[in-house]
Coordinates of C-alpha atoms and ligand atoms in Angstrom, one line a residue:
X1 CA 35.9 43.5 -9.0
X2 CA 31.9 42.7 -8.8
X3 CA 28.9 44.7 -7.6
X4 CA 25.7 43.1 -5.2
X5 CA 22.7 42.0 -7.5
X6 CA 19.9 40.3 -6.1
X7 CA 17.0 38.2 -7.3
X8 CA 14.7 35.6 -6.0
X9 CA 17.3 33.3 -6.5
X10 CA 20.9 33.9 -6.0
X11 CA 23.0 36.6 -5.2
X12 CA 26.7 38.1 -6.2
X13 CA 28.6 39.4 -3.4
X14 CA 31.2 41.7 -4.7
X15 CA 35.4 39.9 -3.4
X16 CA 35.1 42.4 -1.4
X17 CA 32.2 41.4 0.4
X18 CA 33.2 38.2 0.6
X19 CA 34.2 37.4 3.9
X20 CA 31.6 39.0 6.0
X21 CA 29.3 36.4 3.9
X22 CA 28.3 33.1 4.1
X23 CA 29.5 31.8 0.8
X24 CA 31.1 29.2 -0.3
X25 CA 34.7 29.4 -0.4
X26 CA 35.5 29.6 -4.6
X27 CA 32.4 30.5 -5.3
X28 CA 30.3 34.2 -6.2
X29 CA 27.1 32.9 -5.9
X30 CA 24.8 31.1 -3.1
X31 CA 21.7 29.9 -3.1
X32 CA 18.6 30.7 -1.3
X33 CA 17.8 28.0 0.9
X34 CA 15.1 25.5 -1.5
X35 CA 14.0 23.6 0.7
X36 CA 12.2 20.5 -0.8
X37 CA 8.8 20.1 0.0
X38 CA 7.7 17.4 2.0
X39 CA 4.0 18.0 2.7
X40 CA 2.7 14.8 1.3
X41 CA 4.9 12.6 3.3
X42 CA 2.8 9.5 4.5
X43 CA 5.2 8.3 6.9
X44 CA 4.3 6.2 9.8
X45 CA 5.9 6.1 13.9
X46 CA 6.5 2.6 13.4
X47 CA 6.8 0.6 10.8
X48 CA 5.6 -3.7 11.5
X49 CA 7.3 -6.0 9.5
X50 CA 5.7 -7.2 5.5
X51 CA 5.1 -10.6 5.5
X52 CA 2.6 -12.8 2.7
X53 CA 0.5 -9.5 2.1
X54 CA 0.2 -7.7 5.6
X55 CA 1.9 -5.8 8.0
X56 CA 3.0 -7.7 10.9
X57 CA 4.2 -7.0 14.7
X58 CA 8.3 -8.2 15.8
X59 CA 8.7 -8.8 19.4
X60 CA 11.5 -5.4 19.1
X61 CA 11.9 -2.7 17.2
X62 CA 14.7 -0.1 16.8
X63 CA 14.9 3.2 15.6
X64 CA 15.9 5.2 12.8
X65 CA 17.7 8.3 12.1
X66 CA 17.9 11.2 10.7
X67 CA 21.6 11.3 9.6
X68 CA 21.3 14.9 9.4
X69 CA 20.5 16.4 11.9
X70 CA 20.3 12.8 14.0
X71 CA 16.4 12.9 15.4
X72 CA 14.2 9.7 15.4
X73 CA 12.1 9.4 12.8
X74 CA 9.9 6.2 13.1
X75 CA 9.7 2.9 14.8
X76 CA 11.9 0.2 13.1
X77 CA 10.9 -4.0 13.2
X78 CA 14.0 -6.1 14.0
X79 CA 13.5 -8.8 12.3
X80 CA 14.5 -12.6 14.8
X81 CA 15.0 -16.3 13.7
X82 CA 12.1 -16.5 14.3
X83 CA 10.4 -13.8 11.8
X84 CA 12.7 -14.9 9.5
X85 CA 11.4 -18.4 9.4
X86 CA 7.4 -16.7 8.3
X87 CA 9.4 -14.7 5.7
X88 CA 10.7 -17.7 3.6
X89 CA 7.7 -19.7 4.5
X90 CA 5.3 -17.3 3.3
X91 CA 7.5 -17.1 0.6
X92 CA 7.0 -20.9 -0.3
X93 CA 4.1 -20.8 -0.4
X94 CA 2.8 -18.4 -2.5
X95 CA 5.2 -19.7 -4.6
X96 CA 4.3 -23.9 -4.4
X97 CA 1.4 -21.5 -5.2
X98 CA 0.5 -19.1 -6.9
X99 CA 3.2 -16.8 -8.8
X100 CA 5.2 -20.2 -10.0
X101 CA 2.3 -21.5 -11.3
X102 CA 0.6 -17.6 -12.6
X103 CA 0.7 -17.2 -16.5
X104 CA 3.7 -14.9 -17.5
X105 CA 2.2 -12.5 -18.4
X106 CA 0.3 -12.2 -15.7
X107 CA 3.4 -11.0 -13.4
X108 CA 4.5 -9.1 -16.0
X109 CA 1.6 -6.9 -15.4
X110 CA 1.5 -6.4 -11.5
X111 CA 5.7 -5.2 -11.8
X112 CA 4.1 -3.4 -14.3
X113 CA 1.5 -2.0 -12.1
X114 CA 4.3 -1.6 -9.4
X115 CA 5.9 0.2 -11.8
X116 CA 3.5 2.8 -12.7
X117 CA 2.0 2.7 -8.8
X118 CA 6.2 4.3 -7.6
X119 CA 5.8 6.8 -10.6
X120 CA 2.9 8.5 -8.7
X121 CA 4.5 8.5 -5.7
X122 CA 8.0 9.2 -7.0
X123 CA 8.8 12.1 -5.0
X124 CA 7.1 10.7 -1.6
X125 CA 10.1 8.1 -2.8
X126 CA 12.8 10.9 -2.8
X127 CA 12.6 13.1 0.1
X128 CA 12.3 9.7 2.4
X129 CA 15.4 7.7 1.0
X130 CA 17.4 11.6 1.8
X131 CA 15.3 11.9 5.3
X132 CA 16.6 8.6 6.4
X133 CA 20.1 7.9 3.7
X134 CA 21.1 11.8 4.2
X135 CA 21.7 12.1 0.0
X136 CA 21.2 15.4 -1.5
X137 CA 17.4 14.8 -2.8
X138 CA 18.4 16.3 -6.1
X139 CA 20.3 12.6 -6.6
X140 CA 17.2 10.7 -4.7
X141 CA 14.3 12.2 -7.4
X142 CA 17.0 12.3 -10.5
X143 CA 19.0 9.0 -10.4
X144 CA 17.6 7.1 -7.3
X145 CA 13.6 7.3 -7.6
X146 CA 13.8 6.9 -11.3
X147 CA 16.6 4.4 -12.1
X148 CA 14.6 1.9 -9.6
X149 CA 11.0 2.5 -11.3
X150 CA 13.4 1.7 -14.7
X151 CA 14.2 -1.2 -13.4
X152 CA 10.6 -2.8 -12.6
X153 CA 9.7 -1.3 -15.8
X154 CA 12.6 -3.1 -18.2
X155 CA 11.6 -6.9 -16.2
X156 CA 8.0 -6.5 -16.5
X157 CA 9.3 -6.3 -20.5
X158 CA 11.4 -9.5 -19.4
X159 CA 8.3 -11.5 -17.8
X160 CA 7.0 -13.4 -20.6
X161 CA 10.2 -13.1 -23.2
X162 CA 12.5 -15.1 -20.9
X163 CA 12.5 -18.8 -23.6
X164 CA 14.2 -15.5 -26.6
X165 CA 16.4 -14.0 -23.7
X166 CA 18.1 -17.7 -23.4
X167 CA 16.7 -19.4 -27.1
X168 CA 16.6 -23.0 -27.3
X169 CA 16.5 -23.5 -23.8
X170 CA 13.1 -23.6 -21.3
X171 CA 14.5 -21.2 -18.5
X172 CA 12.8 -22.6 -15.1
X173 CA 12.5 -20.4 -11.8
X174 CA 14.4 -20.9 -9.0
X175 CA 12.0 -20.7 -5.8
X176 CA 12.3 -18.6 -2.3
X177 CA 15.9 -15.8 -3.1
X178 CA 16.7 -14.4 0.3
X179 CA 18.0 -11.2 -1.0
X180 CA 20.9 -8.3 1.8
X181 CA 20.9 -5.1 0.9
X182 CA 23.3 -1.9 2.1
X183 CA 22.1 1.4 2.8
X184 CA 24.5 3.7 0.2
X185 CA 21.2 3.3 -2.4
X186 CA 18.2 1.1 -0.6
X187 CA 15.5 2.0 -3.0
X188 CA 17.6 0.8 -6.0
X189 CA 20.0 -1.7 -4.8
X190 CA 15.9 -3.5 -3.9
X191 CA 14.3 -2.8 -6.6
X192 CA 18.1 -4.3 -8.7
X193 CA 17.1 -8.0 -7.0
X194 CA 13.0 -7.5 -6.5
X195 CA 12.0 -6.8 -10.3
X196 CA 14.4 -9.5 -12.1
X197 CA 13.8 -12.0 -9.3
X198 CA 9.7 -11.3 -9.9
X199 CA 10.7 -11.5 -12.9
X200 CA 11.9 -15.0 -13.3
X201 CA 8.9 -16.4 -11.2
X202 CA 10.3 -16.5 -8.4
X203 CA 9.1 -15.4 -4.3
X204 CA 11.4 -13.2 -1.8
X205 CA 13.1 -12.4 1.6
X206 CA 14.3 -9.0 1.5
X207 CA 16.2 -7.4 4.4
X208 CA 17.5 -3.6 4.3
X209 CA 19.8 -2.0 6.3
X210 CA 20.3 -1.1 9.1
X211 CA 20.1 2.3 8.7
X212 CA 18.3 2.6 5.7
X213 CA 14.8 0.8 6.7
X214 CA 11.7 3.6 4.9
X215 CA 12.0 3.1 1.1
X216 CA 11.6 -0.1 1.5
X217 CA 8.4 -0.6 4.2
X218 CA 7.0 2.8 1.2
X219 CA 7.6 0.0 -1.2
X220 CA 5.4 -2.7 0.9
X221 CA 2.8 -0.1 0.8
X222 CA 3.1 0.1 -3.1
X223 CA 3.1 -4.1 -3.3
X224 CA 0.1 -4.9 -1.4
X225 CA -1.4 -2.0 -3.7
X226 CA -0.2 -3.4 -7.2
X227 CA -2.1 -6.7 -5.9
X228 CA 1.4 -8.9 -6.0
X229 CA -0.3 -12.0 -4.4
X230 CA 0.4 -11.9 -0.7
X231 CA 3.8 -13.6 0.3
X232 CA 5.6 -13.4 -3.9
X233 CA 7.7 -10.5 -1.8
X234 CA 8.4 -10.5 3.0
X235 CA 10.3 -7.2 3.5
X236 CA 11.6 -7.4 6.9
X237 CA 14.4 -4.8 8.1
X238 CA 16.8 -5.8 10.7
X239 CA 20.9 -6.4 11.5
X240 CA 23.6 -8.8 11.1
X241 CA 21.7 -11.5 12.5
X242 CA 18.7 -11.0 10.5
X243 CA 20.8 -11.4 7.3
X244 CA 22.6 -14.0 8.5
X245 CA 19.6 -16.6 9.4
X246 CA 18.5 -15.2 5.5
X247 CA 21.8 -17.0 4.5
X248 CA 21.9 -20.1 6.6
X249 CA 17.5 -20.3 6.4
X250 CA 17.7 -24.2 4.7
X251 CA 14.2 -23.4 2.5
X252 CA 16.4 -20.7 0.6
X253 CA 17.2 -21.7 -2.5
X254 CA 19.4 -18.4 -3.6
X255 CA 21.1 -15.9 -1.8
X256 CA 21.8 -11.7 -3.8
X257 CA 24.1 -9.6 -1.6
X258 CA 24.9 -6.3 -2.5
X259 CA 27.3 -5.1 0.9
X260 CA 31.5 -4.9 2.0
X261 CA 33.6 -8.1 1.4
X262 CA 34.2 -8.9 4.5
X263 CA 30.5 -9.9 5.2
X264 CA 30.1 -11.3 1.4
X265 CA 33.9 -13.8 2.7
X266 CA 31.5 -14.9 5.4
X267 CA 28.4 -16.2 3.4
X268 CA 30.3 -17.6 0.9
X269 CA 31.7 -19.4 3.7
X270 CA 28.5 -20.0 4.7
X271 CA 26.2 -21.6 1.2
X272 CA 29.4 -22.9 0.9
X273 CA 28.3 -27.1 0.6
X274 CA 24.7 -25.7 0.4
X275 CA 23.1 -26.4 -3.4
X276 CA 22.1 -22.4 -3.6
X277 CA 22.5 -20.2 -5.3
X278 CA 25.1 -17.3 -4.9
X279 CA 25.7 -13.9 -6.6
X280 CA 27.7 -11.0 -4.5
X281 CA 28.1 -7.5 -5.3
X282 CA 30.7 -6.6 -3.2
X283 CA 33.3 -3.4 -2.8
X284 CA 35.9 -1.6 -4.4
X285 CA 38.4 1.0 -5.4
X286 CA 38.2 1.8 -9.2
X287 CA 40.6 4.0 -11.2
X288 CA 39.5 7.2 -12.9
X289 CA 41.6 7.6 -15.7
X290 CA 42.4 11.3 -17.3
X291 CA 45.0 11.0 -19.9
X292 CA 46.7 13.9 -21.4
X293 CA 44.4 14.1 -24.5
X294 CA 40.7 14.3 -22.7
X295 CA 39.2 17.4 -22.3
X296 CA 40.1 18.4 -19.0
X297 CA 36.8 20.6 -17.8
X298 CA 34.6 17.8 -18.8
X299 CA 37.4 15.5 -16.8
X300 CA 37.0 17.4 -14.0
X301 CA 32.8 17.3 -14.2
X302 CA 33.4 13.7 -14.3
X303 CA 35.8 13.4 -11.1
X304 CA 33.7 15.7 -8.7
X305 CA 30.9 12.9 -10.2
X306 CA 33.0 9.7 -9.4
X307 CA 33.9 10.7 -6.4
X308 CA 31.7 13.1 -5.2
X309 CA 28.1 11.4 -5.8
X310 CA 26.3 10.0 -2.5
X311 CA 29.0 11.6 -1.2
X312 CA 31.1 8.8 -1.3
X313 CA 29.3 6.2 -0.7
X314 CA 29.4 5.0 -3.9
X315 CA 31.4 1.4 -4.6
X316 CA 31.8 1.9 -8.1
X317 CA 33.1 5.6 -6.6
X318 CA 36.4 6.6 -8.5
X319 CA 38.6 6.7 -5.5
X320 CA 41.1 6.4 -7.5
X321 CA 42.6 9.1 -10.0
X322 CA 45.8 8.1 -12.0
X323 CA 45.9 11.0 -14.1
X324 CA 48.9 11.5 -17.4
X325 CA 52.1 12.8 -15.5
X326 CA 51.7 16.5 -17.9
X327 CA 48.5 17.2 -16.5
X328 CA 48.8 16.5 -13.3
X329 CA 48.8 20.7 -12.2
X330 CA 46.3 22.1 -15.0
X331 CA 43.9 18.7 -13.4
X332 CA 44.5 19.8 -8.8
X333 CA 43.9 23.6 -9.5
X334 CA 41.0 22.6 -11.5
X335 CA 39.3 20.0 -9.0
X336 CA 40.1 22.7 -6.0
X337 CA 38.6 25.5 -8.2
X338 CA 35.7 22.7 -8.1
X339 CA 35.0 21.2 -4.7
X340 CA 35.4 24.5 -3.3
X341 CA 31.4 25.5 -5.7
X342 CA 29.9 22.5 -4.3
X343 CA 27.6 22.8 -1.4
X344 CA 27.3 20.6 1.7
X345 CA 24.5 21.0 3.9
X346 CA 20.7 19.8 4.0
X347 CA 19.7 17.1 2.1
X348 CA 16.9 18.5 1.2
X349 CA 18.0 21.8 0.0
X350 CA 17.4 20.9 -3.8
X351 CA 21.2 23.0 -4.0
X352 CA 22.7 20.5 -1.9
X353 CA 25.3 19.2 -3.9
X354 CA 27.1 17.2 -0.4
X355 CA 25.0 15.3 2.1
X356 CA 25.5 13.7 5.2
X357 CA 27.3 11.4 6.2
X358 CA 24.7 8.0 6.4
X359 CA 25.5 7.4 9.8
X360 CA 28.1 7.9 12.5
X361 CA 29.7 4.4 12.5
X362 CA 30.8 5.7 8.8
X363 CA 32.0 8.8 9.6
X364 CA 34.7 7.4 11.8
X365 CA 35.2 4.9 9.2
X366 CA 35.8 7.9 6.7
X367 CA 37.9 10.2 9.7
X368 CA 40.2 7.4 10.6
X369 CA 41.5 6.7 6.5
X370 CA 41.9 9.9 6.6
X371 CA 44.2 10.2 9.4
X372 CA 46.5 7.0 8.3
X373 CA 47.0 9.2 4.5
X374 CA 47.8 12.1 6.9
X375 CA 49.8 9.9 9.3
X376 CA 51.5 8.1 5.9
X377 CA 52.8 11.6 4.6
X378 CA 49.7 11.6 1.5
X379 CA 48.9 15.9 1.2
X380 CA 45.6 15.9 1.9
X381 CA 43.7 19.0 0.9
X382 CA 39.1 19.6 1.4
X383 CA 36.9 22.5 0.9
X384 CA 37.1 24.8 3.2
X385 CA 33.0 24.9 4.4
X386 CA 31.3 25.4 8.2
X387 CA 29.5 22.1 8.8
X388 CA 26.1 22.1 10.7
X389 CA 27.1 21.3 14.5
X390 CA 25.0 18.7 14.1
X391 CA 24.4 15.2 12.4
X392 CA 27.1 13.4 10.5
X393 CA 29.3 15.2 8.0
X394 CA 32.8 15.8 5.9
X395 CA 34.0 17.6 3.4
X396 CA 34.6 16.9 0.1
X397 CA 38.4 16.1 0.4
X398 CA 41.6 14.7 -1.7
X399 CA 44.7 13.8 -0.9
X400 CA 47.9 14.5 -3.4
X401 CA 51.5 12.8 -2.8
X402 CA 50.3 8.8 -2.9
X403 CA 51.8 6.4 -3.1
X404 CA 49.8 2.9 -4.0
X405 CA 50.8 1.0 -1.0
X406 CA 49.8 4.1 1.5
X407 CA 46.5 2.8 2.5
X408 CA 44.0 5.3 1.3
X409 CA 45.3 3.4 -1.8
X410 CA 43.7 0.1 -1.5
X411 CA 41.3 0.2 1.6
X412 CA 37.4 1.6 0.3
X413 CA 37.1 4.8 1.9
X414 CA 33.2 4.8 1.2
X415 CA 33.4 8.9 1.3
X416 CA 33.8 11.6 -0.2
X417 CA 37.6 11.3 -0.7
X418 CA 39.6 11.0 -3.0
X419 CA 43.0 9.4 -4.1
X420 CA 45.4 10.8 -6.4
X421 CA 47.9 9.0 -8.2
X422 CA 50.2 9.7 -12.0
X423 CA 51.1 7.6 -14.5
X424 CA 52.6 8.4 -17.8
X425 CA 52.2 5.6 -20.5
X426 CA 48.5 3.7 -20.7
X427 CA 50.6 0.2 -20.1
X428 CA 51.4 1.8 -16.3
X429 CA 48.1 3.2 -16.4
X430 CA 47.4 -0.3 -16.5
X431 CA 48.6 -1.7 -14.1
X432 CA 48.5 0.4 -10.9
X433 CA 44.8 0.5 -11.8
X434 CA 44.1 -3.4 -12.0
X435 CA 46.9 -3.1 -8.6
X436 CA 44.2 -3.8 -6.4
X437 CA 42.1 -6.8 -4.7
X438 CA 39.5 -4.5 -6.2
X439 CA 38.0 -5.1 -9.5
X440 CA 34.3 -3.4 -9.6
X441 CA 34.6 -0.7 -12.0
X442 CA 36.9 2.4 -13.5
X443 CA 36.9 5.3 -16.0
X444 CA 38.7 6.6 -19.2
X445 CA 39.1 10.1 -20.1
X446 CA 41.2 10.6 -24.0
X447 CA 40.0 12.1 -26.9
X448 CA 41.3 8.7 -28.4
X449 CA 38.6 5.7 -29.4
X450 CA 41.6 3.7 -29.9
X451 CA 43.2 4.0 -26.6
X452 CA 39.5 3.5 -24.6
X453 CA 39.6 -0.1 -26.3
X454 CA 43.3 -0.8 -25.6
X455 CA 43.3 0.0 -21.9
X456 CA 39.4 -1.8 -21.0
X457 CA 41.0 -5.0 -22.9
X458 CA 43.6 -4.6 -20.2
X459 CA 41.6 -3.5 -17.2
X460 CA 40.7 -5.5 -14.7
X461 CA 36.6 -4.1 -14.2
X462 CA 33.1 -5.1 -14.5
X463 CA 32.1 -2.0 -15.7
X464 CA 34.3 0.6 -17.5
X465 CA 32.9 4.1 -18.2
X466 CA 34.0 6.4 -21.1
X467 CA 34.3 9.6 -21.2
X468 CA 31.3 9.8 -18.7
X469 CA 31.4 7.8 -14.8
X470 CA 28.9 6.4 -12.9
X471 CA 26.1 6.5 -15.2
X472 CA 23.5 3.2 -15.0
X473 CA 21.0 1.3 -17.1
X474 CA 18.7 -1.6 -16.4
X475 CA 19.7 -3.0 -19.3
X476 CA 23.3 -3.2 -18.8
X477 CA 24.7 -5.7 -16.8
X478 CA 26.0 -4.8 -13.1
X479 CA 28.9 -6.6 -11.3
X480 CA 32.4 -7.1 -10.8
X481 CA 35.8 -8.5 -10.5
X482 CA 38.6 -10.8 -8.0
X483 CA 37.0 -9.6 -5.0
X484 CA 34.3 -7.7 -5.7
X485 CA 32.2 -10.5 -5.8
X486 CA 30.5 -12.5 -8.7
X487 CA 27.8 -12.5 -10.3
X488 CA 25.5 -9.1 -13.0
X489 CA 22.4 -8.1 -11.8
X490 CA 20.5 -6.0 -14.8
X491 CA 20.3 -7.0 -18.6
X492 CA 20.1 -10.3 -20.1
X493 CA 23.3 -11.5 -17.9
X494 CA 21.3 -10.7 -14.3
X495 CA 18.6 -12.6 -15.5
X496 CA 19.8 -15.6 -15.4
X497 CA 20.9 -15.5 -12.2
X498 CA 17.4 -16.0 -11.2
X499 CA 17.0 -18.7 -13.2
X500 CA 17.4 -22.1 -14.5
X501 CA 18.6 -22.6 -17.7
Ligands
NAP601 P1 27.5 -4.4 4.9 O1 28.2 -4.2 6.2 O2 28.3 -5.7 4.6 O3 25.9 -4.6 5.3 C1 25.7 -4.9 3.7 C2 24.8 -5.3 4.5 O4 24.8 -7.4 5.4 C3 23.4 -5.1 5.1 O5 22.4 -5.1 4.6 C4 24.1 -5.3 6.3 O6 22.6 -5.7 7.4 C5 24.3 -7.1 6.3 N1 24.9 -7.5 6.9 C6 25.4 -7.9 7.8 N2 25.9 -8.4 8.1 C7 25.8 -9.5 8.2 C8 26.6 -10.8 7.8 N3 26.8 -11.1 9.3 N4 25.6 -11.9 7.5 C9 24.0 -11.4 6.4 N5 24.1 -10.3 6.5 C10 24.9 -9.3 7.4 O7 27.8 -3.1 3.5 P2 27.6 -1.4 4.6 O8 28.4 -1.3 5.4 O9 26.0 -1.8 4.8 O10 28.0 -1.4 2.9 C11 29.2 -0.6 2.7 C12 29.5 -2.0 1.7 O11 29.1 -2.5 0.3 C13 30.9 -0.8 0.9 O12 32.3 -2.0 0.5 C14 30.2 -1.4 -0.9 O13 31.7 -0.9 -2.1 C15 29.5 -2.4 -0.6 N6 28.2 -1.7 -1.3 C16 28.5 -2.6 -3.1 C17 27.6 -2.8 -3.9 C18 28.4 -3.3 -5.3 O14 26.6 -4.0 -6.2 N7 29.3 -4.0 -5.4 C19 26.2 -2.1 -3.7 C20 26.4 -0.7 -2.6 C21 27.3 -1.1 -1.4 P3 23.0 -4.0 8.9 O15 22.7 -3.4 7.5 O16 21.3 -4.6 9.5 O17 24.3 -4.0 10.0
MG602 MG1 18.5 6.4 8.8

């Protein structure tokens, strides 16, 4: 029996009182709301296109909303085919007249300046990312923004050392690069794409995803402040048609796309027969594999981080858990306990673990797949908690009694829903892990180093984490096998994609 004690930060509630208080079931600890301050945020009512170093009006605008309360945040310019053409021409002029001629050291200085100014505005970036996309502010503050900045710093370092990266060669820039990104990590995906393109001497036209344009326009303000020559980076917003206009523009020399496998296939067809370079970072259905000799508590944290981080809106999410049969029951028991301590709610509350689902469309997709899983006879378990009335929400959940052929074990859910499967031997784990059209990432949890190496050698995944999950570093290449795409982002491998060698 516990006694209630309170201090400014937390309340301990006696067991008997739990039902009368709004506590997270299964957890004895509840925190008072701790909202991130948004007084320092400067948002405009309307965002114009960023072309040739200036904000220019478009003919049409659309609303971007806050998915946690469905309120409109701002109006955003819709880039037509004509606007895409203006942006590409500005990028081409900037490439020919300035950027490709600039001494690499000077390029490095501007990229470095962008990183420094982003650091000064880090909190602003974090709050806007959470407002526009629904992700918990503790994640945008600790991962999205610092990692985005790190990408600019890292690539600033490479700009004048490309010949060291590829000894014995004379690497050349490509020209105008068209970049299209998704909504799950807007600023980070922009940094992954813009920073290496600039370091290698290319110029850029980048399109944000329809639901998350705001941090890219904040980045446009930083780019202006950093005195990047006009036209070197052009930032636009729109929908699939805008993306298609970029893909099909004849003066673009390379397309870098991150998004769904479905759209990736359309893009691949569109550029075939042209001499455009192409990199595709697509979907995933990663296996997170737990052996009986793994440190179980750490592994359970790894599962949680693997699938519930960013509401499961993560291409490399550990969405299939393979657990060795002998430890299945203990892992499931701990998993249930742990998801009941996750806090679902206001993305701007610093205590929130699971924020809002990015859009109504994505929420419906998750709900449909969960219904299918239940319909196919899998056992469903979800966290017990109330959800806010407005906004798009989904409780962290998992399925057991899953067969490899079940839809939820095959299709990317892109939400906080885990499919739990079992295995007996390492060979079986490898076979099951590879039994997917995707091959982006995987996780292995074991005490034995030799087992890690054996598993890595057998797995068709671009990234394999061992005894950890969802760790990123600008120096480390990221990318997929099979239908998860081709090409790498980050590290020397990523630089190569923006050069003619
Ligand atoms: P999506 O529908 O493929 O959209 C991605 C981007 O492409 C958006 O900017 C979208 O614009 C644009 N687009 C849509 N149709 C297009 C077309 N026909 N031609 C050119 N561009 C087009 O993907 P999403 O739903 O935003 O993102 C989720 C998917 O991305 C998941 O499958 C996830 O696994 C994948 N992803 C992969 C990685 C990776 O690194 N491998 C990283 C993050 C996400 P609108 O938003 O305006 O429609
Ligand atoms: Mg939004």
